[in-house]
Amino acid sequence: MNEMADSKGRSLAMGKAYEEKHVHEVYQQIAQHFSTTRYKAYIGCGNGKYLAVNPNIFIVASDRSEALARIAAKHQPHSTIVADVLNLPHPYSFFDFAMSIAVVHHLSTRTRRVQAISEILQTLKVPNDTDQGGRALIYVWALEQKTSRRGWDKGDQQDVMVPWVMRGSSVAESAGHETQTFHRYYHLYEENELERDIQSAGGFVLESGYEKDNWWAIAVRAPENDESISATKLL
Amino acid sequence: MSLQKVLGKTMQLDDRKSSGEKTDRLRRSIDSATTIPNREVDDLCEAFVMRVITINFITCAVKACKASASSFPLHFQDVEVEQQEVHFEPAFIQNLLPRIDWTGLRTTAIELGFPTVPDIKPNNDTLDEPMLRDLHRLLLETQVVEGKLVCGNCGHEYSIKDGIANFLLPDHLGSSPSLET
């Protein structure tokens, strides 16, 4: 139970330091293994697999983990940088499209999650009368995944440590074939929580849903103090 | 809805100019660009590149700088530049052009000693093949392997190592709320 995250205790602790230990360090360690398995499993953030969907675009991919960014750079021709979702190095009101898969749920307080979403939204072009603005696609892990092998469901603890089991041979540094288990911090999103966080972050949800243990939403920046643009126009 | 569908639905681009054939050619060009020739590679340390185009989409990560015009573009310093051949795909450059901040690109080109960027952004009428080739060479083939990116507003330096630029900020510069509110 010590391994379980305690949202009350942590709310007073330093979220950043917590994530450093329980998210960033782990991803640095498991990056190689993570990437090889994830690459085939589904579309991962920044590894470039989704370029086949529409090659007619230029993408700047980023990851907090340098180890992962390096693997992403290997797989796609566009651009990969190391950056933190809370301090993205992109101009405001700039992109037509932003995508964040399995990132926001690694932030360990609601304030930080909302700020991450806000940071993503602010890179998007602002909607106006003639332009619907940039859109963001955000995926987070769902609390409601009763049929997954982890079996979490509604009402369960939302702040969890999720084990990542790695055979020793998968990491260059580790000798022998010992099994190593790493734990990553996740905040499991409950139904409607992603939409709430997007609203708090100054976003307007165009569409949202559930897919295979994840909640997803497509959002635009909500127009600020401009009554001439009604929310319905964005649709 | 599957992620592929969501992406297909959301990532609609201006396809008016792109015939299916062009799209195929673009896809081939992107595929070919993933393999950078003439470089010794090993399993993990393969051809990381910071293409010049990237810098046109990046600014200082410090929030206070983003409102300042002097934070864009970041300035290259002490760079080691390489030219790597990338399959020439005129349509890709053409589609990229409307997104380019031309003033920013000119600044970057001068810093890298790249002389052939015209004063005014070419449009579809003035864009000829030699110009497309020049742009292709600058945007995609010119790659910064080592060096620094410096913000013209706050002076913060971001390092580029092995072709990967690192924009993580030290604690005192980053915005990083810790407490639940």
Coordinates of C-alpha atoms in Angstrom, one line a residue:
Chain A
M1 CA 0.0 0.0 0.0
N2 CA 3.0 2.2 0.4
E3 CA 3.4 2.0 -3.3
M4 CA -0.1 3.5 -3.8
A5 CA -0.3 7.2 -4.4
D6 CA -2.2 9.0 -1.8
S7 CA -3.9 12.0 -3.4
K8 CA -4.3 13.8 -0.1
G9 CA -0.8 13.3 1.0
R10 CA 0.6 14.3 -2.3
S11 CA -1.6 17.3 -2.7
L12 CA 0.7 18.9 -0.1
A13 CA 3.8 17.4 -1.5
M14 CA 5.7 18.7 -4.5
G15 CA 3.9 17.3 -7.6
K16 CA 6.9 17.9 -9.8
A17 CA 9.3 16.0 -7.6
Y18 CA 6.8 13.2 -7.3
E19 CA 6.5 12.9 -11.1
E20 CA 10.2 13.1 -11.5
K21 CA 10.6 10.0 -9.4
H22 CA 7.5 8.1 -10.4
V23 CA 7.1 9.0 -14.1
H24 CA 10.2 10.5 -15.7
E25 CA 12.8 8.3 -14.2
V26 CA 10.8 5.2 -15.0
Y27 CA 10.3 6.2 -18.6
Q28 CA 14.0 6.8 -19.0
Q29 CA 14.7 3.3 -17.8
I30 CA 12.0 1.5 -19.7
A31 CA 12.1 3.6 -22.9
Q32 CA 13.7 1.0 -25.1
H33 CA 11.4 -1.8 -24.0
F34 CA 8.3 0.4 -23.9
S35 CA 8.8 1.6 -27.4
T36 CA 9.3 -1.7 -29.0
T37 CA 6.1 -3.1 -27.5
R38 CA 4.0 0.0 -27.8
Y39 CA 5.0 0.7 -31.3
K40 CA 3.0 -2.2 -32.5
A41 CA 0.3 -2.2 -29.9
Y42 CA -1.2 1.2 -30.8
I43 CA -0.4 4.7 -31.9
G44 CA 2.0 6.2 -29.4
C45 CA 2.7 9.9 -28.9
G46 CA 5.5 11.0 -31.0
N47 CA 6.8 7.8 -32.4
G48 CA 5.5 8.7 -35.8
K49 CA 3.4 5.7 -36.5
Y50 CA 0.4 7.9 -37.3
L51 CA 2.2 9.6 -40.2
A52 CA 0.7 7.0 -42.5
V53 CA -2.7 8.5 -41.8
N54 CA -1.9 11.7 -43.6
P55 CA 1.6 12.3 -44.8
N56 CA 0.8 15.7 -46.1
I57 CA 1.7 17.4 -42.8
F58 CA 4.7 18.4 -40.8
I59 CA 4.8 17.3 -37.2
V60 CA 6.9 18.4 -34.3
A61 CA 6.9 15.6 -31.8
S62 CA 8.1 16.0 -28.3
D63 CA 8.5 13.8 -25.2
R64 CA 9.6 14.5 -21.7
S65 CA 11.9 11.5 -21.8
E66 CA 15.0 12.0 -23.9
A67 CA 15.3 8.3 -24.2
L68 CA 11.8 8.1 -25.8
A69 CA 12.4 11.2 -27.9
R70 CA 15.5 9.5 -29.4
I71 CA 13.6 6.4 -30.3
A72 CA 10.8 8.6 -31.8
A73 CA 13.4 10.5 -33.9
K74 CA 14.5 7.2 -35.3
H75 CA 11.1 6.3 -36.5
Q76 CA 9.9 9.4 -38.2
P77 CA 11.3 12.1 -40.4
H78 CA 9.7 15.2 -39.1
S79 CA 11.1 16.6 -35.9
T80 CA 11.6 15.4 -32.4
I81 CA 12.5 17.5 -29.4
V82 CA 12.6 17.0 -25.6
A83 CA 10.1 19.2 -23.9
D84 CA 7.8 19.3 -20.8
V85 CA 4.1 19.5 -21.4
L86 CA 3.8 22.2 -18.7
N87 CA 6.4 24.4 -20.5
L88 CA 6.0 23.7 -24.2
P89 CA 8.4 25.6 -26.5
H90 CA 5.8 26.5 -29.1
P91 CA 4.4 29.9 -30.0
Y92 CA 0.9 30.5 -28.7
S93 CA -2.0 30.4 -31.2
F94 CA 0.0 28.5 -33.8
F95 CA -0.9 25.0 -34.6
D96 CA -3.8 23.6 -36.6
F97 CA -3.6 20.4 -34.7
A98 CA -2.1 19.1 -31.5
M99 CA -2.2 15.6 -30.2
S100 CA -1.4 14.2 -26.7
I101 CA -1.7 10.5 -26.2
A102 CA -1.2 9.1 -22.7
V103 CA 0.5 12.1 -21.3
V104 CA -1.9 14.1 -19.1
H105 CA -2.7 11.2 -16.8
H106 CA 0.9 11.2 -15.6
L107 CA 0.5 14.6 -13.9
S108 CA -0.1 14.1 -10.2
T109 CA -2.4 16.8 -9.2
R110 CA -5.5 18.2 -10.9
T111 CA -3.9 21.7 -11.1
R112 CA -1.1 20.2 -13.0
R113 CA -3.3 18.2 -15.3
V114 CA -5.5 21.2 -16.1
Q115 CA -2.4 23.3 -16.7
A116 CA -1.0 20.7 -19.1
I117 CA -4.2 20.7 -21.1
S118 CA -4.2 24.5 -21.0
E119 CA -0.6 24.5 -22.3
I120 CA -1.6 22.2 -25.2
L121 CA -4.7 24.3 -26.0
Q122 CA -2.8 27.5 -26.1
T123 CA -0.6 26.3 -28.9
L124 CA -3.7 26.0 -31.0
K125 CA -5.0 28.7 -33.4
V126 CA -7.8 30.6 -31.9
P127 CA -11.2 30.1 -33.4
N128 CA -12.8 33.1 -35.1
D129 CA -15.7 33.8 -37.5
T130 CA -14.0 32.4 -40.5
D131 CA -11.7 29.8 -39.0
Q132 CA -12.8 27.1 -36.5
G133 CA -9.3 27.2 -35.0
G134 CA -6.9 24.5 -34.1
R135 CA -8.0 21.3 -32.6
A136 CA -6.5 19.1 -29.9
L137 CA -6.9 15.3 -29.5
I138 CA -6.3 14.2 -26.0
Y139 CA -6.2 10.6 -24.8
V140 CA -6.0 9.5 -21.1
W141 CA -6.3 6.2 -19.4
A142 CA -9.8 5.4 -18.0
L143 CA -10.7 4.3 -14.6
E144 CA -13.5 2.3 -16.2
Q145 CA -11.7 -0.7 -17.7
K146 CA -13.3 -3.6 -16.0
T147 CA -12.5 -5.9 -18.9
S148 CA -8.8 -5.1 -19.1
R149 CA -6.4 -7.4 -17.3
R150 CA -6.0 -4.7 -14.6
G151 CA -9.7 -4.7 -13.9
W152 CA -10.1 -1.3 -12.4
D153 CA -13.6 0.1 -12.4
K154 CA -15.8 3.0 -11.3
G155 CA -15.4 3.7 -7.7
D156 CA -11.8 2.5 -7.4
Q157 CA -8.9 4.5 -6.4
Q158 CA -7.9 6.9 -9.2
D159 CA -4.3 7.6 -8.3
V160 CA -2.4 4.4 -8.8
M161 CA 1.1 3.0 -9.4
V162 CA 1.1 0.7 -12.4
P163 CA 3.8 -1.9 -12.7
W164 CA 5.9 -2.3 -15.8
V165 CA 7.6 -5.7 -15.8
M166 CA 10.8 -5.9 -17.9
R167 CA 13.0 -8.9 -18.5
G168 CA 16.6 -8.1 -17.8
S169 CA 17.8 -8.7 -21.3
S170 CA 15.7 -5.8 -22.6
V171 CA 17.9 -3.2 -21.0
A172 CA 21.4 -2.9 -22.2
E173 CA 22.7 -2.0 -18.7
S174 CA 21.1 -4.9 -16.8
A175 CA 23.1 -8.1 -16.8
G176 CA 21.6 -11.5 -16.9
H177 CA 17.9 -12.2 -17.2
E178 CA 16.4 -11.0 -14.0
T179 CA 13.0 -9.5 -14.1
Q180 CA 12.8 -5.9 -13.1
T181 CA 9.6 -4.2 -12.2
F182 CA 9.1 -0.5 -12.5
H183 CA 6.2 1.5 -11.2
R184 CA 4.7 4.5 -13.0
Y185 CA 2.3 6.9 -11.5
Y186 CA -1.1 7.3 -13.3
H187 CA -4.2 9.3 -12.6
L188 CA -7.1 7.2 -13.9
Y189 CA -9.7 9.4 -15.4
E190 CA -13.4 8.7 -14.6
E191 CA -16.2 9.3 -17.0
N192 CA -16.7 13.1 -17.8
E193 CA -13.5 14.1 -15.9
L194 CA -11.5 14.8 -19.0
E195 CA -14.2 17.0 -20.3
R196 CA -14.3 18.9 -17.0
D197 CA -10.5 19.3 -17.0
I198 CA -10.6 20.6 -20.6
Q199 CA -13.3 23.2 -19.6
S200 CA -11.3 24.3 -16.6
A201 CA -8.3 24.7 -18.9
G202 CA -10.2 27.1 -21.2
G203 CA -11.2 24.5 -23.8
F204 CA -14.4 23.6 -25.5
V205 CA -15.0 19.9 -26.2
L206 CA -16.2 19.2 -29.7
E207 CA -16.4 15.5 -29.4
S208 CA -15.5 12.9 -26.8
G209 CA -15.7 9.3 -26.1
Y210 CA -14.3 6.0 -24.8
E211 CA -12.1 3.6 -26.7
K212 CA -10.4 0.6 -25.3
D213 CA -9.6 1.6 -21.7
N214 CA -9.1 5.3 -22.6
W215 CA -11.2 8.4 -22.5
W216 CA -10.6 10.8 -25.4
A217 CA -11.7 14.2 -26.4
I218 CA -11.3 16.6 -29.3
A219 CA -11.2 20.2 -28.1
V220 CA -10.7 23.7 -29.4
R221 CA -9.9 26.8 -27.4
A222 CA -13.0 28.4 -26.0
P223 CA -13.3 31.9 -27.4
E224 CA -12.4 34.4 -24.7
N225 CA -14.8 37.2 -23.9
D226 CA -16.2 37.3 -27.3
E227 CA -19.9 36.9 -27.5
S228 CA -20.0 37.1 -31.2
I229 CA -18.7 33.6 -31.4
S230 CA -21.1 31.3 -29.9
A231 CA -20.1 27.8 -28.9
T232 CA -22.5 26.3 -31.5
K233 CA -20.6 28.0 -34.3
L234 CA -17.6 26.0 -33.4
L235 CA -19.5 22.9 -34.3
Chain B
M1 CA -14.5 5.4 -32.7
S2 CA -11.1 4.1 -33.4
L3 CA -8.0 6.3 -33.0
Q4 CA -7.4 6.0 -36.7
K5 CA -10.8 7.3 -37.5
V6 CA -10.5 10.1 -35.0
L7 CA -7.2 11.1 -36.6
G8 CA -8.6 10.8 -40.1
K9 CA -11.5 12.9 -39.1
T10 CA -9.5 15.5 -37.2
M11 CA -6.4 15.8 -39.3
Q12 CA -8.1 17.0 -42.4
L13 CA -5.8 19.1 -44.4
D14 CA -6.1 21.3 -47.4
D15 CA -6.1 18.6 -50.0
R16 CA -7.3 20.8 -52.8
K17 CA -3.8 20.9 -54.4
S18 CA -3.0 17.3 -53.7
S19 CA -4.0 14.7 -56.1
G20 CA -3.8 11.1 -55.0
E21 CA -0.7 10.8 -57.0
K22 CA 0.9 13.7 -55.2
T23 CA 0.0 12.2 -51.9
D24 CA 1.6 8.9 -52.8
R25 CA 4.7 10.7 -53.9
L26 CA 4.7 12.6 -50.6
R27 CA 4.4 9.4 -48.7
R28 CA 7.3 8.0 -50.6
S29 CA 9.3 11.0 -49.9
I30 CA 8.6 10.8 -46.2
D31 CA 9.4 7.1 -46.2
S32 CA 12.7 7.8 -47.9
A33 CA 13.5 10.6 -45.6
T34 CA 13.4 8.2 -42.6
T35 CA 16.5 6.5 -43.9
I36 CA 19.3 9.0 -44.0
P37 CA 22.0 7.7 -46.2
N38 CA 25.8 7.9 -45.7
R39 CA 25.8 7.7 -42.0
E40 CA 27.2 5.1 -39.7
V41 CA 24.3 4.0 -37.5
D42 CA 23.9 1.6 -34.6
D43 CA 20.8 0.3 -33.1
L44 CA 19.9 3.3 -30.9
C45 CA 22.1 6.1 -32.0
E46 CA 20.7 6.5 -35.5
A47 CA 20.7 9.8 -37.3
F48 CA 19.1 12.2 -35.0
V49 CA 18.5 15.4 -36.7
M50 CA 17.4 18.9 -35.9
R51 CA 16.1 20.1 -39.3
V52 CA 16.1 23.9 -39.9
I53 CA 12.3 23.7 -40.5
T54 CA 11.8 22.8 -36.9
I55 CA 13.1 26.1 -35.5
N56 CA 10.3 27.8 -37.4
F57 CA 7.8 26.1 -35.1
I58 CA 9.5 26.6 -31.8
T59 CA 10.0 29.5 -29.4
C60 CA 11.3 29.9 -25.9
A61 CA 9.6 27.6 -23.3
V62 CA 9.6 30.4 -20.7
K63 CA 6.1 31.7 -20.6
A64 CA 7.0 35.3 -20.1
C65 CA 8.9 35.2 -23.3
K66 CA 6.2 34.0 -25.6
A67 CA 4.5 37.4 -25.7
S68 CA 7.7 39.0 -26.8
A69 CA 8.5 39.3 -30.5
S70 CA 12.2 38.9 -29.7
S71 CA 11.8 35.3 -28.5
F72 CA 11.1 34.1 -32.1
P73 CA 12.9 32.7 -33.7
L74 CA 15.4 31.2 -31.3
H75 CA 19.0 31.9 -32.4
F76 CA 21.5 29.3 -33.3
Q77 CA 24.9 29.6 -31.7
D78 CA 28.0 27.5 -31.9
V79 CA 26.4 25.1 -34.2
E80 CA 27.8 22.1 -36.0
V81 CA 25.8 21.8 -39.2
E82 CA 25.5 18.8 -41.6
Q83 CA 23.9 18.5 -45.0
Q84 CA 22.2 15.2 -45.4
E85 CA 20.6 14.2 -48.7
V86 CA 16.8 13.9 -48.4
H87 CA 14.7 12.8 -51.4
F88 CA 13.5 16.0 -53.1
E89 CA 9.7 16.3 -53.0
P90 CA 8.5 19.7 -54.4
A91 CA 4.9 19.2 -53.3
F92 CA 6.0 18.7 -49.7
I93 CA 7.8 22.0 -49.7
Q94 CA 5.0 23.7 -51.5
N95 CA 2.5 22.6 -48.9
L96 CA 4.8 23.6 -46.1
L97 CA 5.3 27.1 -47.4
P98 CA 2.1 28.7 -46.2
R99 CA 3.0 27.7 -42.6
I100 CA 6.5 29.2 -42.7
D101 CA 7.2 32.4 -40.9
W102 CA 9.3 33.9 -43.6
T103 CA 11.0 36.6 -41.5
G104 CA 11.9 34.0 -38.9
L105 CA 13.3 31.7 -41.6
R106 CA 15.4 34.4 -43.1
T107 CA 16.9 35.2 -39.7
T108 CA 17.7 31.5 -39.2
A109 CA 19.2 31.2 -42.7
I110 CA 21.5 34.1 -42.1
E111 CA 22.7 32.7 -38.8
L112 CA 23.5 29.4 -40.5
G113 CA 25.3 31.2 -43.4
F114 CA 22.7 30.1 -45.9
P115 CA 22.6 32.9 -48.5
T116 CA 19.9 32.1 -51.0
V117 CA 16.6 32.9 -49.2
P118 CA 14.7 35.6 -51.1
D119 CA 13.5 38.7 -49.3
I120 CA 9.9 38.0 -49.9
K121 CA 8.1 34.7 -49.5
P122 CA 7.5 33.2 -52.9
N123 CA 4.0 32.5 -53.9
N124 CA 2.7 29.8 -56.3
D125 CA 3.4 32.1 -59.3
T126 CA 7.0 32.9 -58.4
L127 CA 7.9 29.5 -57.0
D128 CA 10.1 27.7 -59.5
E129 CA 12.1 24.5 -59.2
P130 CA 15.4 26.0 -58.4
M131 CA 13.8 27.9 -55.5
L132 CA 12.0 24.8 -54.3
R133 CA 15.3 23.0 -54.4
D134 CA 17.0 25.7 -52.4
L135 CA 14.2 25.6 -49.8
H136 CA 14.4 21.8 -49.7
R137 CA 18.1 22.1 -49.0
L138 CA 17.6 24.6 -46.3
L139 CA 14.5 23.3 -44.6
L140 CA 15.0 19.6 -44.7
E141 CA 18.6 18.8 -45.7
T142 CA 20.4 21.3 -43.4
Q143 CA 20.6 19.7 -40.0
V144 CA 22.0 21.0 -36.8
V145 CA 23.8 18.2 -34.9
E146 CA 25.3 20.1 -32.0
G147 CA 25.0 23.6 -30.7
K148 CA 22.8 25.9 -28.8
L149 CA 19.5 27.7 -29.3
V150 CA 19.3 31.0 -27.5
C151 CA 16.3 33.1 -26.7
G152 CA 16.6 36.7 -27.9
N153 CA 14.4 37.8 -25.0
C154 CA 15.6 36.1 -21.8
G155 CA 18.9 34.8 -23.1
H156 CA 18.3 31.3 -21.9
E157 CA 20.3 28.7 -23.9
Y158 CA 18.9 25.3 -25.0
S159 CA 21.3 22.7 -25.9
I160 CA 21.3 20.5 -29.0
K161 CA 23.1 17.3 -28.6
D162 CA 23.2 14.5 -31.2
G163 CA 20.5 16.3 -33.1
I164 CA 18.0 16.5 -30.3
A165 CA 17.2 19.9 -28.8
N166 CA 16.3 19.9 -25.1
F167 CA 13.7 22.4 -23.9
L168 CA 13.3 21.3 -20.3
L169 CA 13.6 24.3 -18.1
P170 CA 15.5 24.6 -14.8
D171 CA 13.1 24.9 -11.8
H172 CA 13.4 28.6 -11.4
L173 CA 12.3 29.3 -15.0
G174 CA 9.5 26.7 -15.4
S175 CA 6.0 27.1 -14.5
S176 CA 5.2 24.1 -12.4
P177 CA 2.3 24.3 -10.0
S178 CA 2.6 21.7 -7.2
L179 CA -0.2 22.4 -4.9
E180 CA -3.8 21.2 -5.4
T181 CA -6.1 24.2 -5.4

